[in-house]
């Protein structure tokens, strides 16, 4: 089992920045790809970013490309999501999860397991 715990959420003004953390415990972490998703109020959970275990490579949703940066520190068993130039539409609960494959690919939440409890990000206009 892998346990993931997100932190770093909060209230920020539009144009501001936040850095989210996803800390892992349990099974080895360094060999696992990790994704970030978000769920805006009243909407479905959507893909935000993915960082692979090899090299690593990164992938982003079009809505956050150029503003968000995903990275990992395997020594700390932690994945980060640096969010800059935040917009009110970024308001959501942010989750991290382990990419297991399957589903419709890495943007599909069905391809992920071991979800954290989420952290709230609120961007005021």
CSV table of C-alpha atoms in Angstrom, one decimal:
chain,number,residue,atom,x,y,z
A,1,UNK,CA,0.0,0.0,0.0
A,2,UNK,CA,1.1,3.6,-0.7
A,3,UNK,CA,-0.4,6.4,1.4
A,4,UNK,CA,-0.4,9.9,-0.1
A,5,UNK,CA,-1.0,13.1,1.8
A,6,UNK,CA,-1.4,16.5,0.1
A,7,UNK,CA,-0.6,19.8,1.7
A,8,UNK,CA,0.0,23.4,0.8
A,9,UNK,CA,-3.4,24.6,-0.3
A,10,UNK,CA,-4.9,27.9,0.8
A,11,UNK,CA,-6.5,31.1,-0.2
A,12,UNK,CA,-4.5,33.3,-2.7
A,13,UNK,CA,-5.3,36.3,-4.9
A,14,UNK,CA,-5.4,36.0,-8.6
A,15,UNK,CA,-1.9,36.2,-10.0
A,16,UNK,CA,-0.4,34.7,-6.9
A,17,UNK,CA,1.4,31.4,-6.4
A,18,UNK,CA,1.1,28.3,-4.2
A,19,UNK,CA,3.2,25.1,-4.0
A,20,UNK,CA,1.4,21.9,-3.2
A,21,UNK,CA,3.1,18.9,-1.8
A,22,UNK,CA,2.2,15.2,-2.1
A,23,UNK,CA,4.1,13.1,0.5
A,24,UNK,CA,4.2,9.4,0.1
A,25,UNK,CA,4.7,6.6,2.6
A,26,UNK,CA,4.4,2.8,2.4
A,27,UNK,CA,5.6,1.0,-0.7
A,28,UNK,CA,8.6,2.3,-2.7
A,29,UNK,CA,7.8,5.6,-4.3
A,30,UNK,CA,10.6,6.4,-6.7
A,31,UNK,CA,9.5,3.9,-9.3
A,32,UNK,CA,6.0,5.2,-9.5
A,33,UNK,CA,4.5,7.9,-11.8
A,34,UNK,CA,2.4,10.4,-9.8
A,35,UNK,CA,-0.4,12.6,-11.1
A,36,UNK,CA,-2.3,15.7,-9.9
A,37,UNK,CA,-6.0,16.1,-10.4
A,38,UNK,CA,-8.4,18.8,-9.3
A,39,UNK,CA,-12.1,19.0,-8.7
A,40,UNK,CA,-13.7,22.4,-9.0
A,41,UNK,CA,-17.0,23.0,-7.1
A,42,UNK,CA,-19.8,21.1,-8.7
A,43,UNK,CA,-17.6,19.7,-11.5
A,44,UNK,CA,-15.9,16.4,-12.3
A,45,UNK,CA,-12.4,15.7,-11.2
A,46,UNK,CA,-9.9,16.6,-14.0
A,47,UNK,CA,-6.3,15.9,-14.9
A,48,UNK,CA,-3.8,18.6,-14.1
A,49,UNK,CA,-0.3,17.1,-14.4
A,50,UNK,CA,1.8,14.0,-14.3
A,51,UNK,CA,5.4,13.3,-13.5
A,52,UNK,CA,6.9,10.0,-14.5
A,53,UNK,CA,9.5,8.0,-12.5
A,54,UNK,CA,12.1,7.8,-15.3
A,55,UNK,CA,14.2,10.9,-16.2
A,56,UNK,CA,11.5,12.2,-15.2
A,57,UNK,CA,9.1,13.4,-17.9
A,58,UNK,CA,6.2,15.7,-17.2
A,59,UNK,CA,2.8,16.2,-18.8
A,60,UNK,CA,0.2,19.0,-18.3
A,61,UNK,CA,-3.4,19.8,-19.0
A,62,UNK,CA,-3.7,22.6,-21.6
A,63,UNK,CA,-5.4,24.8,-19.0
A,64,UNK,CA,-2.3,24.9,-16.8
A,65,UNK,CA,0.5,24.6,-19.2
A,66,UNK,CA,3.1,27.3,-18.8
A,67,UNK,CA,1.7,28.2,-15.3
A,68,UNK,CA,2.1,25.0,-13.3
A,69,UNK,CA,5.2,22.9,-12.8
A,70,UNK,CA,5.3,19.4,-11.4
A,71,UNK,CA,8.4,17.9,-9.9
A,72,UNK,CA,9.5,15.2,-7.6
A,73,UNK,CA,12.2,14.6,-4.9
A,74,UNK,CA,12.5,10.9,-4.5
A,75,UNK,CA,14.8,11.3,-1.5
A,76,UNK,CA,11.9,12.9,0.3
A,77,UNK,CA,9.3,10.7,-1.3
A,78,UNK,CA,7.4,13.9,-2.3
A,79,UNK,CA,5.9,15.3,-5.5
A,80,UNK,CA,5.3,19.0,-5.8
A,81,UNK,CA,3.0,21.1,-7.9
A,82,UNK,CA,4.2,24.7,-8.2
A,83,UNK,CA,1.3,26.9,-9.3
A,84,UNK,CA,2.0,30.4,-10.6
A,85,UNK,CA,-0.2,33.1,-12.2
A,86,UNK,CA,-3.2,31.6,-10.5
A,87,UNK,CA,-6.7,32.3,-11.8
A,88,UNK,CA,-10.1,32.1,-10.1
A,89,UNK,CA,-10.9,29.2,-12.3
A,90,UNK,CA,-8.1,27.2,-10.7
A,91,UNK,CA,-10.2,27.1,-7.5
A,92,UNK,CA,-10.6,23.4,-6.7
A,93,UNK,CA,-9.7,20.6,-4.3
A,94,UNK,CA,-6.4,19.2,-5.6
A,95,UNK,CA,-5.5,15.5,-5.3
A,96,UNK,CA,-2.5,13.4,-6.0
A,97,UNK,CA,-2.5,9.8,-7.0
A,98,UNK,CA,-0.3,7.0,-8.2
A,99,UNK,CA,-0.5,6.3,-12.0
A,100,UNK,CA,-1.3,2.6,-12.5
A,101,UNK,CA,-2.0,2.6,-16.2
A,102,UNK,CA,-5.1,1.4,-18.0
A,103,UNK,CA,-8.2,3.5,-18.4
A,104,UNK,CA,-8.0,5.9,-21.4
A,105,UNK,CA,-4.5,7.0,-20.6
A,106,UNK,CA,-2.8,9.3,-18.2
A,107,UNK,CA,-5.5,12.0,-18.2
A,108,UNK,CA,-8.1,9.4,-17.1
A,109,UNK,CA,-8.8,9.2,-13.4
A,110,UNK,CA,-9.5,5.5,-13.8
A,111,UNK,CA,-5.8,5.0,-14.5
A,112,UNK,CA,-4.9,6.1,-11.0
A,113,UNK,CA,-5.0,4.6,-7.5
A,114,UNK,CA,-4.1,5.4,-3.9
A,115,UNK,CA,-5.6,8.9,-3.9
A,116,UNK,CA,-4.8,11.4,-1.2
A,117,UNK,CA,-7.5,13.2,0.8
A,118,UNK,CA,-7.0,16.4,-1.2
A,119,UNK,CA,-6.1,20.0,-0.4
A,120,UNK,CA,-8.3,23.1,-1.1
A,121,UNK,CA,-7.0,25.8,-3.3
A,122,UNK,CA,-9.1,29.0,-3.5
A,123,UNK,CA,-8.2,31.8,-5.8
A,124,UNK,CA,-9.9,35.1,-5.3
A,125,UNK,CA,-10.4,37.7,-8.0
